[in-house]
Amino acid sequence: MIVNEFILKPYKQLLENGAAAYIAPSNIALVKYWGKKAHQIPANPSVSFTLDHCKTTTTLKFEKKTSEGFSFDVFLEGVLEEDFKPKIEQFFKRIEIYLPFLSAYHFVIETSNTFPHSSGIASSASGMSALALCLMQIEQQLNPNISKEFFNKKASFLARLGSGSACRSIEGDLIVWGTHANIEGSSDLVGVKYPYEVHQNFKNYRDTILLVDKGEKQVSSTVGHNLMHNHPFAEQRFQQAHSNMDALILIFKSGDLDAFISIVEREALTLHSMMMSSDPYFILMKPNTLEIINKIWTFRAQTGLHVCFTLDAGANVHVLFPQSEAIEIQEFIKTELAVHCQNGHFIEDKLGLGAQPIKI
Ligand code: DP6
């Protein structure tokens, strides 16, 4: 599948060398992407909050080379990382048709995260979006006329080919990816800003990430997505995602936090129930994940405060709550939930506005 819109005319001339740098955020899905078709096309639409604090900073240096093929070195926090190479090599192969300069340069990719590498927080969304944005910055140096809109759209398109959820990490603060009949402009190819009214209740929404398990995941997202092929409940799940998106359109407008909680928690548990009912089946939640969920439910019932949880493909818990209730809920997290985190570690985050270029 080739999308001509993202192929520019041949460059007049290549630069000898140069650099690009970007800082890009992570995101947390409310309606989850789980299951995909060929070419990184999602099986259902998803919507996410862009985060503010959990970010990846990437610097990309490039220098003309004469040898064939791709050539790059990747450093994470200053240390050469051979493990990242296959994923980046695959990414370059997928996007070369859109960025023909890729094989003309040797690249040095230097990347670092604001969150600890071993935190169990997936860095693929922020990492791939930061890299895609750096590559777009090079394309912009070669084609100074491209618009900001095209820049972001192509960055999202490229990031998706690196890791699906990364296409939702270019802009903020509420991003939709995947075609949905009632969301104008939604697309399977790129993440777009949620186009309708959003109630004040969702402004500056908080996400405190409880680090329950900092280890490597036993099952990667890519393997998990593949298990949705021939999954007995796949079709119902994909339809459910469409109707949950419809429900959220009304909720974002009305500010109905109880309805929001019901959709978000159901999405998280459905994601994990898909994992538990695939063949082979697997469980990514840990005993502490369930301890935290139960404590959130008890606290919510006792106080009437609007705290809820969501999960990504791991054991860590994202605790979501409105800014207006932040003081009480942060206190609850510190006194009641932190004990279930590895070394008591959690990260306080909130809605963010998207990626930013860095001057170098
Ligand atoms: C559970 O984007 O990591 O976080 O496209 O294979 O790289 P690949 O998968 P990835 O999957 C993320 C899945 C999720 C849900 C979501 O973010 O929507």
PDB file of N, CA and C and ligand atoms in Angstrom, residues 27 29 31-34 36 40 46 87 124 162-166 168 221-222 225 271 312-313, ligand 1:
ATOM      1  N   ASN A  27       1.456   8.656  25.143  1.00  0.00           N
ATOM      2  CA  ASN A  27       0.008   8.900  25.225  1.00  0.00           C
ATOM      3  C   ASN A  27      -0.652   7.708  25.892  1.00  0.00           C
ATOM      4  N   ALA A  29      -4.235   5.544  25.822  1.00  0.00           N
ATOM      5  CA  ALA A  29      -5.499   5.353  25.091  1.00  0.00           C
ATOM      6  C   ALA A  29      -6.667   5.201  26.059  1.00  0.00           C
ATOM      7  N   VAL A  31     -10.005   4.604  24.448  1.00  0.00           N
ATOM      8  CA  VAL A  31     -10.496   3.463  23.659  1.00  0.00           C
ATOM      9  C   VAL A  31      -9.251   2.871  23.009  1.00  0.00           C
ATOM     10  N   LYS A  32      -9.065   1.567  23.179  1.00  0.00           N
ATOM     11  CA  LYS A  32      -7.771   0.944  22.878  1.00  0.00           C
ATOM     12  C   LYS A  32      -7.664   0.430  21.449  1.00  0.00           C
ATOM     13  N   TYR A  33      -6.458   0.568  20.926  1.00  0.00           N
ATOM     14  CA  TYR A  33      -6.056  -0.066  19.657  1.00  0.00           C
ATOM     15  C   TYR A  33      -5.523  -1.444  20.013  1.00  0.00           C
ATOM     16  N   TRP A  34      -6.212  -2.478  19.582  1.00  0.00           N
ATOM     17  CA  TRP A  34      -5.723  -3.837  19.849  1.00  0.00           C
ATOM     18  C   TRP A  34      -6.178  -4.714  18.704  1.00  0.00           C
ATOM     19  N   LYS A  36      -4.617  -5.378  14.399  1.00  0.00           N
ATOM     20  CA  LYS A  36      -4.317  -4.549  13.227  1.00  0.00           C
ATOM     21  C   LYS A  36      -4.299  -5.387  11.963  1.00  0.00           C
ATOM     22  N   GLN A  40       0.079  -1.668   9.153  1.00  0.00           N
ATOM     23  CA  GLN A  40      -0.192  -0.906  10.381  1.00  0.00           C
ATOM     24  C   GLN A  40      -1.544  -0.185  10.327  1.00  0.00           C
ATOM     25  N   SER A  46      -9.327   4.371  17.805  1.00  0.00           N
ATOM     26  CA  SER A  46      -8.931   4.566  19.215  1.00  0.00           C
ATOM     27  C   SER A  46      -8.831   6.067  19.484  1.00  0.00           C
ATOM     28  N   LYS A  87      14.201  -3.049  15.039  1.00  0.00           N
ATOM     29  CA  LYS A  87      12.935  -2.301  14.938  1.00  0.00           C
ATOM     30  C   LYS A  87      13.114  -1.047  14.068  1.00  0.00           C
ATOM     31  N   SER A 124       7.727   3.104  23.009  1.00  0.00           N
ATOM     32  CA  SER A 124       7.654   3.052  21.552  1.00  0.00           C
ATOM     33  C   SER A 124       6.828   4.214  20.994  1.00  0.00           C
ATOM     34  N   GLY A 162       6.110   3.041  12.404  1.00  0.00           N
ATOM     35  CA  GLY A 162       7.086   2.570  13.394  1.00  0.00           C
ATOM     36  C   GLY A 162       6.397   1.823  14.518  1.00  0.00           C
ATOM     37  N   SER A 163       5.331   2.406  15.052  1.00  0.00           N
ATOM     38  CA  SER A 163       4.530   1.775  16.105  1.00  0.00           C
ATOM     39  C   SER A 163       3.164   2.455  16.056  1.00  0.00           C
ATOM     40  N   GLY A 164       2.107   1.656  15.954  1.00  0.00           N
ATOM     41  CA  GLY A 164       0.773   2.222  15.712  1.00  0.00           C
ATOM     42  C   GLY A 164       0.434   3.373  16.633  1.00  0.00           C
ATOM     43  N   SER A 165       0.556   3.141  17.954  1.00  0.00           N
ATOM     44  CA  SER A 165       0.114   4.164  18.901  1.00  0.00           C
ATOM     45  C   SER A 165       0.969   5.437  18.815  1.00  0.00           C
ATOM     46  N   ALA A 166       2.145   5.361  18.189  1.00  0.00           N
ATOM     47  CA  ALA A 166       3.017   6.542  18.069  1.00  0.00           C
ATOM     48  C   ALA A 166       2.376   7.636  17.216  1.00  0.00           C
ATOM     49  N   ARG A 168      -0.383   8.808  17.544  1.00  0.00           N
ATOM     50  CA  ARG A 168      -1.195   9.660  18.422  1.00  0.00           C
ATOM     51  C   ARG A 168      -0.320  10.539  19.317  1.00  0.00           C
ATOM     52  N   SER A 221       3.483  -6.093  22.384  1.00  0.00           N
ATOM     53  CA  SER A 221       2.228  -5.629  21.784  1.00  0.00           C
ATOM     54  C   SER A 221       2.045  -6.238  20.399  1.00  0.00           C
ATOM     55  N   THR A 222       3.152  -6.308  19.646  1.00  0.00           N
ATOM     56  CA  THR A 222       3.042  -6.811  18.274  1.00  0.00           C
ATOM     57  C   THR A 222       2.496  -8.239  18.262  1.00  0.00           C
ATOM     58  N   HIS A 225      -1.247  -8.033  19.229  1.00  0.00           N
ATOM     59  CA  HIS A 225      -2.093  -7.594  18.108  1.00  0.00           C
ATOM     60  C   HIS A 225      -2.368  -8.768  17.176  1.00  0.00           C
ATOM     61  N   LEU A 271      -9.538  -4.924  26.974  1.00  0.00           N
ATOM     62  CA  LEU A 271      -8.203  -5.159  26.394  1.00  0.00           C
ATOM     63  C   LEU A 271      -7.567  -6.390  27.042  1.00  0.00           C
ATOM     64  N   ASP A 312      -2.418  -0.160  29.967  1.00  0.00           N
ATOM     65  CA  ASP A 312      -1.990  -0.453  28.596  1.00  0.00           C
ATOM     66  C   ASP A 312      -1.557  -1.915  28.583  1.00  0.00           C
ATOM     67  N   ALA A 313      -0.713  -2.305  27.653  1.00  0.00           N
ATOM     68  CA  ALA A 313      -0.387  -3.721  27.566  1.00  0.00           C
ATOM     69  C   ALA A 313       0.700  -4.069  28.578  1.00  0.00           C
TER      70      ALA A 313
HETATM   71  C1  DP6 B   1      -2.430  -1.565  24.453  1.00  0.00           C
HETATM   72  O1  DP6 B   1       1.329   0.780  19.291  1.00  0.00           O
HETATM   73  O2  DP6 B   1       2.690  -0.617  20.887  1.00  0.00           O
HETATM   74  O3  DP6 B   1      -1.142   0.408  24.227  1.00  0.00           O
HETATM   75  O4  DP6 B   1       1.736  -0.995  16.399  1.00  0.00           O
HETATM   76  O5  DP6 B   1       2.649  -3.171  17.162  1.00  0.00           O
HETATM   77  O6  DP6 B   1       3.857  -1.051  17.732  1.00  0.00           O
HETATM   78  P1  DP6 B   1       2.528  -1.715  17.471  1.00  0.00           P
HETATM   79  O7  DP6 B   1       1.704  -1.665  18.827  1.00  0.00           O
HETATM   80  P2  DP6 B   1       1.573  -0.539  19.919  1.00  0.00           P
HETATM   81  O8  DP6 B   1       0.217  -1.029  20.650  1.00  0.00           O
HETATM   82  C2  DP6 B   1      -0.337  -0.288  21.683  1.00  0.00           C
HETATM   83  C3  DP6 B   1      -1.446  -1.018  22.293  1.00  0.00           C
HETATM   84  C4  DP6 B   1      -2.055  -0.429  23.553  1.00  0.00           C
HETATM   85  C5  DP6 B   1      -3.344   0.332  23.233  1.00  0.00           C
HETATM   86  C6  DP6 B   1      -3.226   1.699  22.636  1.00  0.00           C
HETATM   87  O9  DP6 B   1      -2.244   2.422  22.897  1.00  0.00           O
HETATM   88  O10 DP6 B   1      -4.182   2.074  21.937  1.00  0.00           O
END
